[in-house]
Amino acid sequence: MKILIPTKLDKAAAANLTAAGYDVVQDDALPIEELVAAHPDAAGLIVRSEKVTPAIIDALPSLKCVIRAGAGYDNIDYVYARTKEIDVMNTPGANSNAVAEEVVAMILAAYRYVVPADTTTRAGEWNKKKYMGRELTGKTVGILGLGNIGRLLVKRLQGFECKVLGYDHYLSKQRALNIGATPTELDEIFSEADIISLHVPGGPATRNLINAALISKMKDGAMLINCSRYGVVDEDAIRAAKAAGRNIIYCTDVHPKDTAAMQPSADVADLMLPHLGANTREANKNAAMRAARQMIGYFAHGDTSCVINAERPADLAPAHLQLASMLGKLCYQVGGCKPIRKVECTFYNNLRSFRKWFTPWILQGTVPGAEQGLMPAAAETSFREHGIVYKAREPKDERQYDDALTIDIYMEIDGQQIKSSVRGMVVDGTPVVSRIAEFDHLYAALSGNTIVLRYADRPGVVAAIGQALSLAGINIENIVAPTDSNSGDSLAVIKTNMPISDDQLQAIAKTIGAKLAFSISM
């Protein structure tokens, strides 16, 4: 069986595969298009950043498995691969230490003016006085994101006797302390830290997370390092701060595209690298070894645990997966968006046999910013990496809710656990929420713009809400407001034709004395 490796990958992969009896062709000199054309009988393909397009896939009629030796897999058209019954895998975690060490290298290089000092000295200058540096030892370092990379960075900084502040909205305070970081809110990190390093996922949830308001809080001479994803930092805000005379050091290793071009960070970054985070011999070897093990496991033992594009069962409706994501987002809001300790789900009737397929959708609903497109096993791993216990429960026999899904989130508030609970189902192809907390029989559609308000039941409240929305120019499309006889509270779930602003929502909440108030758009 032939395996192609059209990339500059450590030879350990080829050696292990050859020892296992595979015919391996590794060639990083030829373009991938030429290599696959010369070996159309290849059954396996291992790549790094090479583009695996539909044309590449079509050129390999015997192809069964593609492995990306690294964490991401955006360079592989895994959706098209699925249509050809080709499995795609990645090797997450192999590069974490390399990125953590890169951050330390960038700090030291920026603090000691390594690049300009080298350049000017080679040019015959002697600028010893100009390049008065700083020491990393004893500095306060803020780390945003305490996943694999963030945790390793904490360990590396301990050798420099740094005080480490950590922000990870999904970790409990105790878990952050166990890692070695003091749990700290964003505002406090930006006002106290000498150095701030970003290790958060990309996507809409974190776009421009580091904005002008946070940048304005940075200490004089503070350093911001982005080795996560391009777009997490509002570079225009950095640019404006520097133009206004702020002394801020900005280092980045991430760009819109990994190609030769004038990068948009060039005029604002004090130190910029061409996405070198994972570019070490050791990381390359780790990824190579993992890719080889996974390829052997796949063909020799049928191991598909790392497949990221496994085919969804044909009789599992997409609307039910969408329901899981929407209920997760709603449940997270109901609980006040506090750090999550545990997520428990109950699948009823026909959904029970598909419960593993819901895991990625529940993850992306309950954990904003979590990587999307994961397969079930990878989603369970992601829950663990966020310090969250995930459990799929068996329903109690006496409870029958048709094809329904219950999500319970246990959050930590001031050292105590609170429970947030919702239930929903799909009605005529539309995801609906049937219960929020103790308020049942809601049957409110989850798509669109929704306002949720809990208040002490009394006459005139719904009218007051309607009047306030009318004055704001917002139309009510639907409203349900059941009352719980035990607490005496009502819960209004209001569908509107447009989103409500935070100020408008808070004004309504104050007017009616709301105990819970939030809006959500899905």
XYZ file of C-alpha atoms in Angstrom:
522
model
C 0.000 0.000 0.000
C 1.431 3.374 -1.036
C 1.594 6.482 1.171
C 2.537 9.884 -0.310
C 4.255 12.582 1.757
C 4.558 15.667 -0.505
C 5.967 17.901 2.224
C 9.063 18.688 4.264
C 8.153 16.407 7.150
C 10.579 14.720 9.530
C 11.808 11.418 8.085
C 10.497 9.590 11.168
C 7.081 9.301 9.512
C 8.453 7.612 6.402
C 10.738 5.382 8.486
C 7.911 4.157 10.730
C 5.576 3.569 7.810
C 8.251 1.715 5.848
C 9.026 -0.470 8.863
C 5.332 -1.326 9.040
C 5.401 -2.546 5.441
C 4.079 0.468 3.546
C 5.481 1.783 0.261
C 6.342 5.395 1.095
C 7.128 8.171 -1.373
C 8.297 11.411 0.248
C 9.233 14.334 -2.003
C 8.998 17.986 -0.997
C 10.798 19.237 -4.116
C 8.037 18.390 -6.587
C 4.769 20.349 -6.463
C 2.011 18.241 -4.950
C 0.157 18.263 -8.285
C 3.061 16.570 -10.046
C 3.675 14.066 -7.257
C 0.082 12.833 -7.128
C -0.011 12.619 -10.929
C 3.026 10.326 -10.804
C 1.515 8.117 -8.071
C -2.246 7.802 -8.692
C -2.315 4.496 -6.794
C -1.578 6.115 -3.396
C -4.011 5.112 -0.644
C -2.712 7.534 1.991
C -1.567 11.165 1.949
C 0.270 13.100 4.687
C 0.565 16.887 4.296
C 1.427 19.956 6.314
C 0.329 23.238 4.676
C -0.115 21.865 1.149
C -3.570 22.441 -0.329
C -5.552 19.240 -0.781
C -8.133 20.443 -3.290
C -10.850 18.520 -5.142
C -8.426 18.295 -8.079
C -5.791 16.630 -5.883
C -8.386 14.246 -4.462
C -9.703 13.364 -7.927
C -6.153 12.617 -9.100
C -5.891 9.855 -6.464
C -8.712 7.368 -7.165
C -7.351 4.893 -4.568
C -7.074 7.491 -1.794
C -8.654 6.455 1.517
C -7.035 8.664 4.155
C -5.509 12.170 4.360
C -3.633 13.242 7.489
C -2.641 16.810 8.273
C 0.554 16.719 10.352
C -0.528 19.569 12.606
C -3.573 20.963 14.374
C -5.551 22.847 11.737
C -6.980 21.350 8.578
C -8.326 24.331 6.623
C -5.939 23.469 3.787
C -7.832 20.213 3.154
C -11.222 20.173 1.445
C -12.542 17.661 3.961
C -16.143 18.164 2.857
C -15.319 17.138 -0.714
C -13.178 14.307 0.654
C -16.238 12.969 2.479
C -18.177 12.812 -0.798
C -15.434 10.484 -2.065
C -15.557 8.419 1.158
C -12.088 9.648 2.151
C -11.315 10.108 5.851
C -9.376 13.185 7.007
C -7.413 13.414 10.278
C -5.158 15.907 12.048
C -2.583 15.634 14.848
C -3.581 18.264 17.454
C -1.230 19.035 20.332
C 1.992 18.096 18.556
C 3.052 21.745 18.227
C 2.053 23.159 21.623
C 5.503 23.307 23.205
C 6.994 24.907 20.094
C 4.489 27.772 20.279
C 5.018 28.238 24.026
C 8.773 28.523 23.506
C 8.253 30.925 20.599
C 6.400 33.287 22.926
C 9.344 33.294 25.340
C 11.710 33.888 22.417
C 9.643 36.858 21.218
C 9.575 38.379 24.701
C 13.341 38.126 25.088
C 14.011 39.333 21.539
C 11.769 42.371 21.982
C 13.037 43.202 25.476
C 16.701 43.035 24.393
C 16.293 44.614 20.917
C 17.872 41.511 19.375
C 16.816 42.221 15.779
C 17.710 45.935 15.471
C 20.869 45.503 17.582
C 22.089 42.730 15.283
C 21.232 44.659 12.106
C 22.896 47.912 13.166
C 26.004 46.219 14.578
C 26.502 44.350 11.285
C 26.222 47.721 9.545
C 29.161 49.058 11.567
C 27.222 50.971 14.215
C 27.745 50.679 17.966
C 24.455 51.564 19.687
C 24.984 50.116 23.137
C 23.352 53.063 24.910
C 20.393 53.101 22.532
C 19.466 49.488 23.180
C 19.003 49.538 26.940
C 16.892 46.424 27.472
C 14.662 44.885 30.109
C 14.628 41.536 31.924
C 11.823 38.999 31.874
C 12.560 37.725 35.387
C 9.896 38.740 37.888
C 7.546 40.318 35.375
C 3.758 39.971 35.541
C 2.521 38.032 32.518
C -1.116 37.698 31.500
C -2.112 34.647 29.457
C -5.443 34.633 27.642
C -6.431 31.017 27.018
C -5.179 28.211 29.260
C -5.370 25.358 26.785
C -2.401 23.173 25.822
C -0.207 26.101 24.736
C -1.222 28.410 27.569
C -0.505 25.762 30.199
C 2.926 25.004 28.775
C 3.700 28.723 28.671
C 2.871 28.966 32.382
C 5.476 26.273 33.070
C 8.123 28.005 30.952
C 7.534 31.340 32.688
C 7.862 29.783 36.126
C 11.565 29.395 35.369
C 11.747 33.187 35.052
C 9.959 33.646 38.397
C 7.115 35.455 36.647
C 3.776 36.204 38.252
C 1.251 34.653 35.871
C -2.302 35.943 35.524
C -4.658 33.691 33.575
C -7.923 34.349 31.782
C -9.965 31.442 30.502
C -13.688 31.923 30.796
C -14.312 28.190 30.760
C -11.949 27.097 33.536
C -12.839 27.104 37.210
C -10.726 29.264 39.502
C -9.295 26.203 41.216
C -8.283 24.596 37.923
C -6.515 27.786 36.833
C -4.661 27.865 40.163
C -3.689 24.211 39.735
C -2.154 25.105 36.372
C -0.108 27.822 38.078
C -2.012 30.932 36.997
C -3.981 33.366 39.125
C -7.490 33.611 37.616
C -7.975 37.223 36.573
C -10.535 39.175 34.542
C -9.567 40.735 31.214
C -9.659 44.354 32.375
C -7.388 43.584 35.322
C -4.900 41.668 33.174
C -4.575 44.571 30.746
C -4.087 47.099 33.531
C -1.616 45.031 35.591
C 0.421 42.848 33.219
C 3.818 43.783 31.817
C 3.336 41.185 29.072
C 0.104 39.760 27.621
C 0.125 36.629 25.451
C -2.902 35.475 23.442
C -3.816 31.809 22.992
C -7.501 31.845 22.093
C -9.314 30.323 19.110
C -10.216 32.411 16.086
C -13.686 33.031 14.696
C -16.538 35.503 15.223
C -16.563 35.031 19.008
C -13.004 36.376 19.382
C -12.738 38.784 16.424
C -11.293 42.075 17.730
C -11.440 40.665 21.260
C -8.454 42.885 22.035
C -10.036 46.243 21.294
C -9.300 49.910 21.929
C -10.873 49.809 25.398
C -8.537 47.040 26.575
C -5.488 48.505 24.832
C -6.107 51.832 26.584
C -5.638 50.068 29.934
C -2.146 48.727 29.109
C 0.765 49.952 31.213
C 3.460 52.142 29.698
C 5.923 49.838 27.945
C 3.628 46.800 28.167
C 3.948 44.086 25.523
C 1.161 42.326 23.615
C 1.936 39.052 21.808
C -0.419 37.395 19.344
C 0.506 33.812 18.473
C -3.116 32.661 18.283
C -5.121 33.789 15.245
C -5.140 36.824 13.010
C -8.142 39.023 13.768
C -8.150 38.511 17.533
C -6.350 41.859 17.910
C -7.812 45.080 16.545
C -4.567 46.256 14.977
C -6.144 49.590 14.034
C -6.557 50.234 17.757
C -2.855 49.437 18.318
C -1.999 51.713 15.411
C -4.087 54.555 16.847
C -2.597 54.121 20.322
C 0.945 54.318 18.967
C 0.054 57.341 16.842
C -1.193 59.024 20.012
C 2.198 58.459 21.641
C 1.458 55.331 23.684
C 4.528 53.172 24.427
C 3.232 49.692 23.534
C 5.235 46.740 22.219
C 3.313 44.562 19.754
C 4.610 41.198 18.527
C 2.761 38.911 16.126
C 3.260 35.608 14.336
C -0.148 35.428 12.641
C -1.329 36.967 9.383
C -4.352 36.841 7.034
C -2.598 34.371 4.723
C 0.592 32.348 5.055
C 2.024 33.705 1.815
C 4.706 36.150 0.728
C 3.097 39.604 0.646
C 3.126 42.944 2.414
C 1.448 41.991 5.666
C -1.042 44.449 7.243
C 0.831 44.258 10.559
C 4.094 45.533 9.065
C 3.614 49.168 10.087
C 2.368 48.449 13.590
C 4.291 45.373 14.832
C 7.593 45.804 16.675
C 8.439 42.176 15.940
C 6.724 39.984 13.363
C 7.461 36.437 12.237
C 6.134 34.357 9.298
C 3.954 32.021 11.387
C 6.915 30.159 12.904
C 5.092 28.918 16.003
C 5.111 25.236 15.074
C 8.204 25.468 12.903
C 10.723 23.500 14.978
C 12.460 20.212 14.294
C 10.993 18.727 17.443
C 7.422 19.767 16.628
C 7.908 18.525 13.091
C 9.078 15.164 14.422
C 6.207 14.959 16.925
C 3.685 15.622 14.170
C 5.439 13.132 11.869
C 5.395 10.383 14.494
C 1.724 10.973 15.282
C 0.762 11.063 11.610
C 2.551 7.752 11.011
C 0.928 6.109 14.041
C -2.506 7.288 12.962
C -1.995 6.116 9.371
C -0.875 2.669 10.554
C -3.735 2.477 13.045
C -6.207 3.442 10.349
C -5.170 0.854 7.769
C -4.060 -1.942 10.114
C -6.718 -1.688 12.823
C -9.525 0.426 11.382
C -8.927 3.165 13.963
C -11.043 6.187 12.968
C -11.035 7.948 16.354
C -9.144 10.963 14.963
C -11.236 11.374 11.801
C -12.598 14.928 11.574
C -15.014 14.415 8.672
C -16.834 11.209 9.562
C -20.161 10.866 7.824
C -23.225 11.837 9.823
C -25.906 9.124 9.962
C -28.384 9.691 7.134
C -31.409 9.523 9.443
C -30.093 12.170 11.864
C -31.776 15.408 10.775
C -29.560 18.528 10.604
C -32.299 20.411 12.482
C -31.652 18.268 15.568
C -27.938 19.111 15.473
C -28.846 22.779 15.120
C -31.191 22.349 18.092
C -28.289 21.095 20.224
C -26.124 24.117 19.407
C -28.962 26.591 19.976
C -30.030 25.028 23.277
C -26.414 25.116 24.426
C -26.132 28.845 23.690
C -29.441 29.519 25.411
C -28.532 27.470 28.487
C -25.201 29.296 28.791
C -27.030 32.652 28.774
C -29.661 31.487 31.279
C -26.855 30.638 33.695
C -25.272 34.067 33.386
C -22.292 33.089 31.204
C -20.210 32.020 34.195
C -17.314 29.512 34.163
C -18.656 26.060 33.296
C -17.735 23.049 35.421
C -20.004 20.370 33.963
C -22.385 19.791 31.042
C -24.928 16.961 31.236
C -27.338 16.059 28.439
C -30.284 13.703 28.160
C -31.409 12.423 24.776
C -34.925 11.053 24.472
C -36.416 8.386 22.222
C -34.845 8.264 18.738
C -32.110 10.760 19.654
C -30.537 8.298 22.096
C -28.858 6.278 19.338
C -27.233 9.423 17.893
C -26.017 11.010 21.110
C -22.297 10.921 20.273
C -22.975 12.965 17.125
C -24.452 15.773 19.210
C -21.253 16.317 21.217
C -19.550 18.787 18.793
C -22.742 20.827 18.467
C -23.279 20.982 22.215
C -19.627 22.018 22.595
C -19.899 24.930 20.172
C -23.139 26.024 21.825
C -22.018 25.889 25.447
C -18.390 26.982 24.962
C -18.230 30.162 22.826
C -15.074 30.250 20.744
C -14.606 26.474 20.778
C -13.300 25.013 17.546
C -16.053 24.122 15.119
C -16.254 21.153 12.785
C -14.851 18.688 15.314
C -15.808 15.050 15.327
C -17.317 13.482 18.483
C -14.065 12.166 20.016
C -12.266 15.469 19.404
C -15.190 17.402 20.893
C -15.026 15.308 24.067
C -11.295 16.053 24.243
C -12.015 19.767 23.819
C -14.454 19.670 26.735
C -11.732 18.103 28.906
C -9.150 20.657 27.779
C -11.534 23.412 28.883
C -11.799 21.739 32.281
C -15.426 20.767 31.677
C -16.910 17.371 32.550
C -19.242 16.264 29.754
C -21.773 13.493 30.297
C -24.536 12.005 28.146
C -27.163 10.643 30.545
C -29.692 7.892 30.089
C -33.287 9.169 30.379
C -35.455 7.907 33.192
C -38.035 5.452 31.886
C -40.996 7.344 33.286
C -40.126 10.491 31.319
C -41.175 10.630 27.693
C -40.593 13.815 25.723
C -40.658 12.485 22.154
C -37.374 13.252 20.348
C -36.307 15.865 22.885
C -32.975 17.035 24.280
C -32.263 18.363 27.775
C -29.066 20.304 28.499
C -27.972 21.045 32.076
C -24.968 23.290 32.666
C -23.329 23.514 36.085
C -21.517 26.829 36.525
C -19.326 28.256 39.243
C -20.312 31.552 40.874
C -18.351 32.809 43.893
C -17.137 29.303 44.642
C -20.608 27.778 44.464
C -22.161 25.648 41.733
C -25.441 26.664 40.131
C -27.452 24.738 37.567
C -28.897 26.097 34.342
C -31.324 23.834 32.484
C -33.220 23.904 29.175
C -35.093 21.402 27.036
C -36.099 21.529 23.393
C -37.194 19.602 20.346
C -37.732 20.002 16.622
C -41.292 20.858 15.549
C -42.076 20.837 11.826
C -38.372 21.146 11.058
C -37.861 24.109 13.421
C -35.775 23.928 16.639
C -37.861 25.128 19.602
C -37.246 25.475 23.332
C -39.945 23.786 25.403
C -38.558 24.472 28.888
C -36.263 27.029 30.512
C -35.483 26.276 34.167
C -38.831 25.458 35.814
C -40.888 27.188 33.112
C -42.415 24.504 30.893
C -44.615 24.370 27.763
C -42.870 27.325 26.088
C -42.522 25.975 22.536
C -40.713 29.099 21.317
C -38.690 28.996 18.099
C -34.971 29.459 18.732
C -33.966 31.185 15.498
C -33.967 34.961 15.127
C -33.860 37.572 17.891
C -35.074 36.603 21.357
C -35.391 38.479 24.663
C -35.733 36.530 27.917
C -36.967 38.262 31.083
C -37.761 36.753 34.498
C -39.754 38.839 36.944
C -42.233 38.644 39.823
C -45.636 37.965 38.281
C -48.080 40.870 38.530
C -50.504 42.716 36.242
C -49.165 45.178 33.676
C -45.649 43.827 33.216
C -46.166 42.424 29.717
C -47.835 45.683 28.692
C -44.869 47.660 30.043
C -42.452 45.466 28.086
C -44.478 45.923 24.907
C -44.620 49.685 25.343
C -40.872 49.947 25.914
C -40.128 47.875 22.821
C -42.562 49.939 20.772
C -40.857 53.167 21.834
C -37.540 51.614 20.769
C -38.983 50.832 17.336
C -38.877 47.074 17.927
C -41.808 44.888 16.901
C -42.879 41.819 18.878
C -43.315 38.814 16.594
C -44.300 36.387 19.353
C -44.393 36.248 23.139
C -44.992 33.536 25.725
C -44.982 34.331 29.435
C -45.829 31.341 31.661
C -45.919 31.645 35.448
C -44.369 29.245 37.961
C -46.789 28.726 40.845
C -44.035 27.765 43.294
C -41.869 30.862 42.912
C -44.569 33.274 41.758
C -42.296 34.345 38.917
C -43.074 34.666 35.233
C -40.700 34.143 32.332
C -41.266 36.161 29.167
C -39.709 34.763 26.003
C -40.122 37.428 23.332
C -39.351 37.114 19.616
C -38.560 40.457 17.977
C -37.984 41.663 14.433
C -34.561 43.087 15.283
C -31.914 42.852 18.017
C -32.267 44.973 21.135
C -29.322 47.029 22.390
C -27.811 46.389 25.812
C -28.916 49.824 27.030
C -32.504 49.231 25.883
C -32.576 45.801 27.514
C -31.206 47.084 30.803
C -33.749 49.912 30.818
C -36.614 47.409 30.450
C -35.084 45.142 33.100
C -34.892 48.060 35.527
C -38.464 49.125 34.799
C -39.968 45.696 35.539
C -37.488 44.658 38.243
C -36.227 41.699 36.211
C -34.380 38.937 38.039
C -32.925 37.682 34.750
C -32.556 39.617 31.514
C -30.676 38.768 28.343
C -31.059 38.819 24.589
C -29.753 36.308 22.084
C -29.687 36.143 18.287
C -29.363 32.816 16.480
